[in-house]
Short mmCIF file of C-alpha atoms in Angstrom, two decimals:
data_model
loop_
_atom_site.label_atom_id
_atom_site.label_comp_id
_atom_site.label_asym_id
_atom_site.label_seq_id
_atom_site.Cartn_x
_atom_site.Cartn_y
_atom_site.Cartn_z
CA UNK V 510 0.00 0.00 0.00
CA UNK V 511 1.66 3.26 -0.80
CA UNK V 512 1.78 5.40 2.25
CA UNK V 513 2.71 8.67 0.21
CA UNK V 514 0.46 11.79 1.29
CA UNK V 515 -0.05 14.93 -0.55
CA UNK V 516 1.28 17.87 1.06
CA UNK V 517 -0.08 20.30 -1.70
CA UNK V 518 -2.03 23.22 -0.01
CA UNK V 519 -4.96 22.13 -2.43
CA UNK V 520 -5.04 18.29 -0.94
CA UNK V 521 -8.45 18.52 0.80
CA UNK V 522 -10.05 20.46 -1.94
CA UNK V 523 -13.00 19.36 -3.86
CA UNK V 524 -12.38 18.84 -7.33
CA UNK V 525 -15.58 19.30 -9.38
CA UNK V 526 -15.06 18.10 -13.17
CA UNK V 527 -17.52 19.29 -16.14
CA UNK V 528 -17.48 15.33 -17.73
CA UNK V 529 -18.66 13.30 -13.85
CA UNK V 530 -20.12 16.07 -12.26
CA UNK V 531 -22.09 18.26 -14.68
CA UNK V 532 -22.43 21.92 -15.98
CA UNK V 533 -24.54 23.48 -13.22
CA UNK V 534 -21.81 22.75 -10.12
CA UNK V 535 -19.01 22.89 -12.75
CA UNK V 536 -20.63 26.39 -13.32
CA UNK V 537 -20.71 26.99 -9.60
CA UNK V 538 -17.31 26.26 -9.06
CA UNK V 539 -15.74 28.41 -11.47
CA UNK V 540 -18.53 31.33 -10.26
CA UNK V 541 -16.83 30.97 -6.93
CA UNK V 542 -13.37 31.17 -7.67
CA UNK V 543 -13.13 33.94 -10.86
CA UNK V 544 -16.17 35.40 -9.69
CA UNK V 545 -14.55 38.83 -7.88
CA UNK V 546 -11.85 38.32 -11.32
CA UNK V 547 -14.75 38.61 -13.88
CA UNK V 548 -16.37 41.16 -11.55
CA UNK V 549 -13.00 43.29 -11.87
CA UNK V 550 -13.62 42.87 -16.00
CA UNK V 551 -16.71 43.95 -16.06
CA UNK V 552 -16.29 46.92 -14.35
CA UNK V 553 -13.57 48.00 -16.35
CA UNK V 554 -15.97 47.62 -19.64
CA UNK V 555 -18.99 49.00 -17.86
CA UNK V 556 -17.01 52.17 -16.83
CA UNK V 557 -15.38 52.38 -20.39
CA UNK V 558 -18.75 52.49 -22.05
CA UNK V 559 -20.34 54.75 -19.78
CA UNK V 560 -17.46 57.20 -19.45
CA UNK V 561 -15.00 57.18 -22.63
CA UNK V 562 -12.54 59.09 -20.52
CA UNK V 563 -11.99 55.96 -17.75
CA UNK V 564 -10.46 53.80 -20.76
CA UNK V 565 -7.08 56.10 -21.00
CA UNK V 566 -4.18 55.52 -20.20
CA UNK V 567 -4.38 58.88 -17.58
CA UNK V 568 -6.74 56.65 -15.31
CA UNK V 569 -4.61 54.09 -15.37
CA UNK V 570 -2.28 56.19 -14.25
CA UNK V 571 -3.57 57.41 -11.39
CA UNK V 572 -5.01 54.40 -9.90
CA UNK V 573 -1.77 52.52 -10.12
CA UNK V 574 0.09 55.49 -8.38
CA UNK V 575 -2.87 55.97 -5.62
CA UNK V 576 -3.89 52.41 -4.83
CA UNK V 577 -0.53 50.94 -5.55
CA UNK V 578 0.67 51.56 -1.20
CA UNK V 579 -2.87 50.59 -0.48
CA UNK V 580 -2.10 47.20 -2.48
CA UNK V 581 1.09 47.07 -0.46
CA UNK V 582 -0.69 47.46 3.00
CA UNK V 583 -3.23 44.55 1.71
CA UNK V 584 -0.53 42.34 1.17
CA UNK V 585 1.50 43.09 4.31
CA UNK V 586 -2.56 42.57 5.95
CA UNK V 587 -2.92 39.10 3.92
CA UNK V 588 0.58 37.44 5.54
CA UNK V 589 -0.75 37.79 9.29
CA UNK V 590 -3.86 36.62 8.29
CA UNK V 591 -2.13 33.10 6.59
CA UNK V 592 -1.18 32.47 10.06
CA UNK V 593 -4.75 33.46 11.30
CA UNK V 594 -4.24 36.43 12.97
CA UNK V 595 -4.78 39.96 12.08
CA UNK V 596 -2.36 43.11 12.07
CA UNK V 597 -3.97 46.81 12.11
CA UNK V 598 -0.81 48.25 11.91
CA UNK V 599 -1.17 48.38 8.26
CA UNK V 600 -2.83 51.52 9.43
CA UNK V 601 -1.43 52.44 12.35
CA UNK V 602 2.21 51.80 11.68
CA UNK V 603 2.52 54.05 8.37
CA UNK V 604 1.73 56.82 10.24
CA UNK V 605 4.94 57.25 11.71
CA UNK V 606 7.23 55.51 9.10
CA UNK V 607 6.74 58.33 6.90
CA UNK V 608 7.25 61.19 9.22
CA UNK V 609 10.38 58.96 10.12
CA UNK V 610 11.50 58.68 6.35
CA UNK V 611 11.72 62.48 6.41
CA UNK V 612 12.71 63.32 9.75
CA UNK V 613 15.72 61.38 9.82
CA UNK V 614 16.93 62.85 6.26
CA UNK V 615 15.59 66.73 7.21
CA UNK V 616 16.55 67.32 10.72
CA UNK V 617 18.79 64.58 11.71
CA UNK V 618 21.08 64.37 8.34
CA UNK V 619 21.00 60.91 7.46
CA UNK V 620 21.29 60.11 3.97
CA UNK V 621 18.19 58.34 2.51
CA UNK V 622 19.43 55.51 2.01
CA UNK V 623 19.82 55.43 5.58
CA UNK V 624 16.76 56.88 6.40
CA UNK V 625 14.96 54.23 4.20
CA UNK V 626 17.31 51.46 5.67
CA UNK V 627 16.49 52.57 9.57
CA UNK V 628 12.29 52.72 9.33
CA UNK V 629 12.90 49.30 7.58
CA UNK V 630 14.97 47.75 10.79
CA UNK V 631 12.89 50.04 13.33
CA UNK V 632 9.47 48.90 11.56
CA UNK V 633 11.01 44.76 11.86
CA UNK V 634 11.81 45.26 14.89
CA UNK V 635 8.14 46.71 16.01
CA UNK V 636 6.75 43.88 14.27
CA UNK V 637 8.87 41.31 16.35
CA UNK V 638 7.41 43.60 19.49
CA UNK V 639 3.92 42.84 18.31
CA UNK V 640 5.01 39.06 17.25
CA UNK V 641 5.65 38.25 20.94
CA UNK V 642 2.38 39.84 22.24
CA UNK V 643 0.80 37.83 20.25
CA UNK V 644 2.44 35.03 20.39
CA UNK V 645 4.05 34.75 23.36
CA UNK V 646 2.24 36.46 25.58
CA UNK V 647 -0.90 34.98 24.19
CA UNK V 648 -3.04 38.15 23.92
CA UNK V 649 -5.53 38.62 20.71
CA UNK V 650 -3.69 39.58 17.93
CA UNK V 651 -6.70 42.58 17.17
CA UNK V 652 -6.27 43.58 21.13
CA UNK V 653 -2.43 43.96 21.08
CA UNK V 654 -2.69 45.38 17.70
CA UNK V 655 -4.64 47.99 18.71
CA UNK V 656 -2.31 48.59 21.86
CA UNK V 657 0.61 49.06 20.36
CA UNK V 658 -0.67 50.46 17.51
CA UNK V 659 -1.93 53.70 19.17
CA UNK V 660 0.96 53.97 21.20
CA UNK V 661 2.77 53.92 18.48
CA UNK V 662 0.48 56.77 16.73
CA UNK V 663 0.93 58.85 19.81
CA UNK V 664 4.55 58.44 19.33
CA UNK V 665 4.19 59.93 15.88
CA UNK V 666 2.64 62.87 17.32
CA UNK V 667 5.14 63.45 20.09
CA UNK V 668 7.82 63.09 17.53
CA UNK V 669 6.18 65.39 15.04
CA UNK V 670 5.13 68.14 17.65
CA UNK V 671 1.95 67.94 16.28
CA UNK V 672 3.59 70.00 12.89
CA UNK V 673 4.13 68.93 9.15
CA UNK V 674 7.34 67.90 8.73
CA UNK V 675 8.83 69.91 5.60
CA UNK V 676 12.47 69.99 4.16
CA UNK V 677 14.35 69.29 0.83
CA UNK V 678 14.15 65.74 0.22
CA UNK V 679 17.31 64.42 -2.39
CA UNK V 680 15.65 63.73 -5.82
CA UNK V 681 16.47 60.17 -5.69
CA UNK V 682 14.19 59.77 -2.80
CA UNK V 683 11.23 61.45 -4.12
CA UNK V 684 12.28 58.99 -7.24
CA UNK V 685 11.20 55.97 -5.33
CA UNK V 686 7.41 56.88 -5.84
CA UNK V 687 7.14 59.39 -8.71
CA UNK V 688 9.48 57.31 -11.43
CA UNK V 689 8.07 55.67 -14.24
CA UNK V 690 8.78 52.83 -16.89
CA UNK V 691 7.17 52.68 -20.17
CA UNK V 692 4.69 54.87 -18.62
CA UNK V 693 3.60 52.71 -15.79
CA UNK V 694 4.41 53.83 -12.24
CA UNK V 695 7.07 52.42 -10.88
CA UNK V 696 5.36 52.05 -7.34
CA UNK V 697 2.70 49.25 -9.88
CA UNK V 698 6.20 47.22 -10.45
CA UNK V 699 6.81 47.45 -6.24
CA UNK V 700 3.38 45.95 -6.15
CA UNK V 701 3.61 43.38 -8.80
CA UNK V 702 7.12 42.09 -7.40
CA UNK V 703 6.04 41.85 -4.05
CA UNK V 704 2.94 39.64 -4.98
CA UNK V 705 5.22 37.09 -7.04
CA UNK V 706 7.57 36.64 -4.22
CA UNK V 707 5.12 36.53 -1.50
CA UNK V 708 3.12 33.63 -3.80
CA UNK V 709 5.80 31.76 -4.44
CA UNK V 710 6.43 31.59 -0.97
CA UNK V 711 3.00 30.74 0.74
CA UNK V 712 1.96 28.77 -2.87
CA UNK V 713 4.94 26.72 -3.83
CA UNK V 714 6.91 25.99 -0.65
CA UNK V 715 6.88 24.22 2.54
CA UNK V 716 7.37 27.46 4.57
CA UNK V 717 4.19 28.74 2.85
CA UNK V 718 2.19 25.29 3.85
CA UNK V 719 3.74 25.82 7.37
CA UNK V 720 1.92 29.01 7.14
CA UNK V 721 -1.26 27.82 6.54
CA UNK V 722 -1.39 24.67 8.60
CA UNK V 723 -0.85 27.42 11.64
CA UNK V 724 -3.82 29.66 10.12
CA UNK V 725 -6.06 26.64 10.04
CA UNK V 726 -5.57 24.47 12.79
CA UNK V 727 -2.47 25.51 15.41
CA UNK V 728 -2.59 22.96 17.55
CA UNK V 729 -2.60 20.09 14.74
CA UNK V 730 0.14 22.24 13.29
CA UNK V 731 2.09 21.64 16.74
CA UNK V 732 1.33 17.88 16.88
CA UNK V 733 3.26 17.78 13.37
CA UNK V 734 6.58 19.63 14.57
CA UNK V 735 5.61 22.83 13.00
CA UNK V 736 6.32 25.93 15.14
CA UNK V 737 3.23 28.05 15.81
CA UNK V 738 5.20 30.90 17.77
CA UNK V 739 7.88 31.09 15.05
CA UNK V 740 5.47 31.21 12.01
CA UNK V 741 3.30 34.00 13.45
CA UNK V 742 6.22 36.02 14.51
CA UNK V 743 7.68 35.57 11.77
CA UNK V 744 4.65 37.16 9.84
CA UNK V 745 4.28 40.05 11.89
CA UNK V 746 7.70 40.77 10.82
CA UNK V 747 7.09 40.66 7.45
CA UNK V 748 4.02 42.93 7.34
CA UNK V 749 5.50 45.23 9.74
CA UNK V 750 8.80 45.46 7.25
CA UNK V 751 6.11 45.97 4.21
CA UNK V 752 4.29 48.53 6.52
CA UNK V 753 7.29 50.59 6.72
CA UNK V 754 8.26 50.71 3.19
CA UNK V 755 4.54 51.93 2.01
CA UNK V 756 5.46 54.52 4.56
CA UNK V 757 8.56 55.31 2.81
CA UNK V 758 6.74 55.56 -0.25
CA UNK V 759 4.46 57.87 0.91
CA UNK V 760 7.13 60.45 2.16
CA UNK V 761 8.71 59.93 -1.19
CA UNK V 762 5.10 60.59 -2.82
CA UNK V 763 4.06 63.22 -0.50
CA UNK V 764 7.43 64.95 0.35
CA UNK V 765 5.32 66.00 3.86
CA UNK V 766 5.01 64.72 6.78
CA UNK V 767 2.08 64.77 9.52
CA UNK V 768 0.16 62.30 11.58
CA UNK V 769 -2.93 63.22 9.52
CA UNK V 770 -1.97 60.36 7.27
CA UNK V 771 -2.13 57.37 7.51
CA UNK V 772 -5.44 55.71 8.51
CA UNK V 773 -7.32 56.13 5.96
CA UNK V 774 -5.10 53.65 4.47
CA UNK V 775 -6.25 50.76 6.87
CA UNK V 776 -9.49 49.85 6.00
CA UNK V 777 -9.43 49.68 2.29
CA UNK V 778 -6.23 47.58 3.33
CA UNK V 779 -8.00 44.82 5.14
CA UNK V 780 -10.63 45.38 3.09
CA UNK V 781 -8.69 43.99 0.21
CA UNK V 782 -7.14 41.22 2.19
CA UNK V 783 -10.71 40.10 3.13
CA UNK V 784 -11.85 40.57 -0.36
CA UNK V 785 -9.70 38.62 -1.59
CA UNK V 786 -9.97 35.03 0.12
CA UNK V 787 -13.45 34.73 -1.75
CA UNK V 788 -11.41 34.72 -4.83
CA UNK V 789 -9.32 31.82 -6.70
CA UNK V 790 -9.11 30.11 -3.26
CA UNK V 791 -12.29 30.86 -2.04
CA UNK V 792 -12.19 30.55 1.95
CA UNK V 793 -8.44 31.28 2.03
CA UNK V 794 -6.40 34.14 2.21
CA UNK V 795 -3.86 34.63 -0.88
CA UNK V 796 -1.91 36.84 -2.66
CA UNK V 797 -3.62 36.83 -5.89
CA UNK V 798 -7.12 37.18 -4.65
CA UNK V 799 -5.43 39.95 -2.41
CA UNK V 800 -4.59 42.20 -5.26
CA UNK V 801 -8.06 41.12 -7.46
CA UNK V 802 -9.51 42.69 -4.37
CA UNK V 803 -7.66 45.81 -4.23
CA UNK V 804 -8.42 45.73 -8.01
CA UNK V 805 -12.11 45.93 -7.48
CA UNK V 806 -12.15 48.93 -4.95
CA UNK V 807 -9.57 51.19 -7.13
CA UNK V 808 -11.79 50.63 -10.40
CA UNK V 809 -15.29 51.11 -8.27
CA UNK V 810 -14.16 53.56 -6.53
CA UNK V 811 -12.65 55.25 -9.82
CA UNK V 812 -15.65 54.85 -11.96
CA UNK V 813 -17.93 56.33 -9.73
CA UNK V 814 -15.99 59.57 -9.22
CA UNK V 815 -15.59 59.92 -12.73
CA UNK V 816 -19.61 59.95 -12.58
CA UNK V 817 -19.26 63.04 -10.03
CA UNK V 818 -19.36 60.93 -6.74
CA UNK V 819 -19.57 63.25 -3.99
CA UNK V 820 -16.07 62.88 -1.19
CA UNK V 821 -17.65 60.83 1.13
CA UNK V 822 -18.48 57.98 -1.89
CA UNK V 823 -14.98 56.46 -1.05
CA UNK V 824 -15.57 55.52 2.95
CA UNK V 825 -19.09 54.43 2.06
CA UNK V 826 -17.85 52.16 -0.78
CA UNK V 827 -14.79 50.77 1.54
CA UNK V 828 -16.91 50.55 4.32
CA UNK V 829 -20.20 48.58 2.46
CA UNK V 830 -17.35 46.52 1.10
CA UNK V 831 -15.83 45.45 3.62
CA UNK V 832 -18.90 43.99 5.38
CA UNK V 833 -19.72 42.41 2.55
CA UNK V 834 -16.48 40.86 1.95
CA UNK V 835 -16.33 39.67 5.65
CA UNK V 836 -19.37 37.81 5.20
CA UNK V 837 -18.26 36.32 1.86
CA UNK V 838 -15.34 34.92 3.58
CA UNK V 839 -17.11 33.25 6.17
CA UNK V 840 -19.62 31.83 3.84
CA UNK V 841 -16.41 30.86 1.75
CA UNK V 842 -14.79 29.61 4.44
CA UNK V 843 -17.66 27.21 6.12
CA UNK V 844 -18.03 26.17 2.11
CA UNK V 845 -14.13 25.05 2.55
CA UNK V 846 -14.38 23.48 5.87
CA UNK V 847 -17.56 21.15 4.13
CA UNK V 848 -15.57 20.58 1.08
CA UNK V 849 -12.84 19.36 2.97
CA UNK V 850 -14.80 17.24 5.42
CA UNK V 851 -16.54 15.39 1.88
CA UNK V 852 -13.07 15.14 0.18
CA UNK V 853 -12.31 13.42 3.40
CA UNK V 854 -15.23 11.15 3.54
CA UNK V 855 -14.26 9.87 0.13
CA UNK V 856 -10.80 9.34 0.93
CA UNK V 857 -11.73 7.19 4.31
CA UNK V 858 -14.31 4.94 2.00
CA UNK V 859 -12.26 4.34 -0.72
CA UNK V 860 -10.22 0.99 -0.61
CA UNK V 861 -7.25 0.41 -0.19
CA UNK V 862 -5.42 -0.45 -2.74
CA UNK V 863 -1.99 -3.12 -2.42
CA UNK V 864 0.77 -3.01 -4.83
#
């Protein structure tokens, strides 16, 4: 009897096939997974017909180089949530890596490459803090969160005086955000790079699988010799470290710094993560559902002001979507848990077979 197991992230998932299973669930299936994707499509053409002006290459533009740190907070949101916890210092946390991307060039002289290179380790090593709450200490990874996240935006404000932070800013650090290739941001390519490496990672390697064996059961993930406290430290790190360089970006975009900014970047960030485990992997964070999410709010959000939506259209739009994508993903996510308990069944009454 072959005693080989798959350890494929997609093991316990129900595979539905168009020849034994039919059109109508075959349908369902693919409804489910490329339904937010085909969503994102239709938008675009909807928009395009109603407005000529939306299919340019000037709107492309400008939702690249606006949503493109919000995508970055989504992902740095999506690794926590792998290891089932949740982070809001993709809100809190950029607050005060920005003002500390141009405080340390304009009043303390560092270079930027410096300055960029110090909110990176400070911003690691506040994610390690927040690491150890959660996982040591054992407290509720939205609780400590919070905690140390508003400490940590009073901290801004003490270190900021309350003031915008202004000063001459070396052209090569304003570069990081404002540069473009072939016409494309460059801040789209930040984006794109990150989501390869961060898929490859949690998609196509046993770290990754680590990740999500924490996320959905911890304490079978501890009966098999995986590390619980390790993995979920290890991912506050990581968003914490992406945290801080969407706050560089933004002192590089904005060239200003105040405690004003900042979170209204968190809940379109988690919105996006949320979004985006009803998509390709329905009931399971990822990376590519994580930036088809992001997708969706930049083009709704950009089609309706193009249609004259009034200022407070965007927090409506974020907030209305991100109750509906929380309840997607728990409908996706009790879907999961019965696929997996069927796939299971069928595995346990098939016989087996000797070699």
């Amino acid at each position: 009897m072959s005693n080989k197991t798959s350890v494929k992230s997609t093991a316990l998932e129900q595979r539905v096939s168009l020849a034994q299973d039919g059109t109508g669930p075959w349908l369902m299936q693919i409804l489910t997974r490329y339904g937010l994707l085909l969503l994102c499509i239709a938008l675009v053409i909807l928009f395009s017909l109603a407005t000529p002006s939306f299919a340019s290459m000037l709107t492309l533009q400008a939702i690249l180089s606006s949503k493109a740190k919000i995508a970055l907070l989504a992902l740095a949101a999506t690794i926590p949530m792998i290891v089932g916890k949740i982070d809001l210092n993709v809100g809190f946390g950029i607050v005060l890596w920005h003002i500390l991307a141009i405080t340390l060039q304009v009043e303390y002289g560092f270079s930027w490459q410096m300055a960029v290179l110090a909110v990176l380790v400070i911003s690691a090593l506040y994610g390690l803090l927040n690491g150890i709450l959660v996982a040591l200490a054992d407290i509720d990874s939205f609780v400590a969160t919070l905690g140390s996240g508003t400490v940590l935006y009073a901290i801004a404000l003490w270190h900021s005086g309350g003031r915008q932070i202004v000063g001459d800013l070396p052209d090569a650090f304003i570069a990081l955000h404002h540069t473009e290739i072939g016409g494309i941001p460059i801040v789209a390519f930040y984006v794109l790079l990150v989501a390869i490496v961060l898929w490859l990672v949690t998609e196509h390697t046993p770290l990754g699988r680590c990740m999500y064996a924490v996320g959905g059961n911890p304490a079978a993930a501890r009966l098999n010799g995986i590390s619980v406290n390790r993995f979920t430290i290890g991912a506050f790190i990581v968003s914490s470290v992406l945290t801080g360089f969407s706050g560089v970006l933004i002192a590089a975009e904005q060239g200003v710094g105040q405690a004003s900014v900042g979170m209204d970047y968190l809940l379109p960030a988690l919105v996006g993560a949320f979004l985006g485990s009803t998509t390709l992997r329905p009931g399971r964070v990822n990376v590519w559902g994580t930036v088809i999410g992001i997708a969706i709010l930049a083009i709704g959000i950009a089609g309706i002001q193009q249609f004259g939506g009034e200022f407070w259209v965007e927090p409506l739009f974020n907030g209305a979507t991100l109750l509906l994508s929380i309840t997607l993903a728990g409908y996706a996510q009790r879907r999961r848990l019965l696929n997996q308990k069927a796939v299971q069944r069928r595995q346990a009454d098939t016989p087996e077979r000797h070699h």
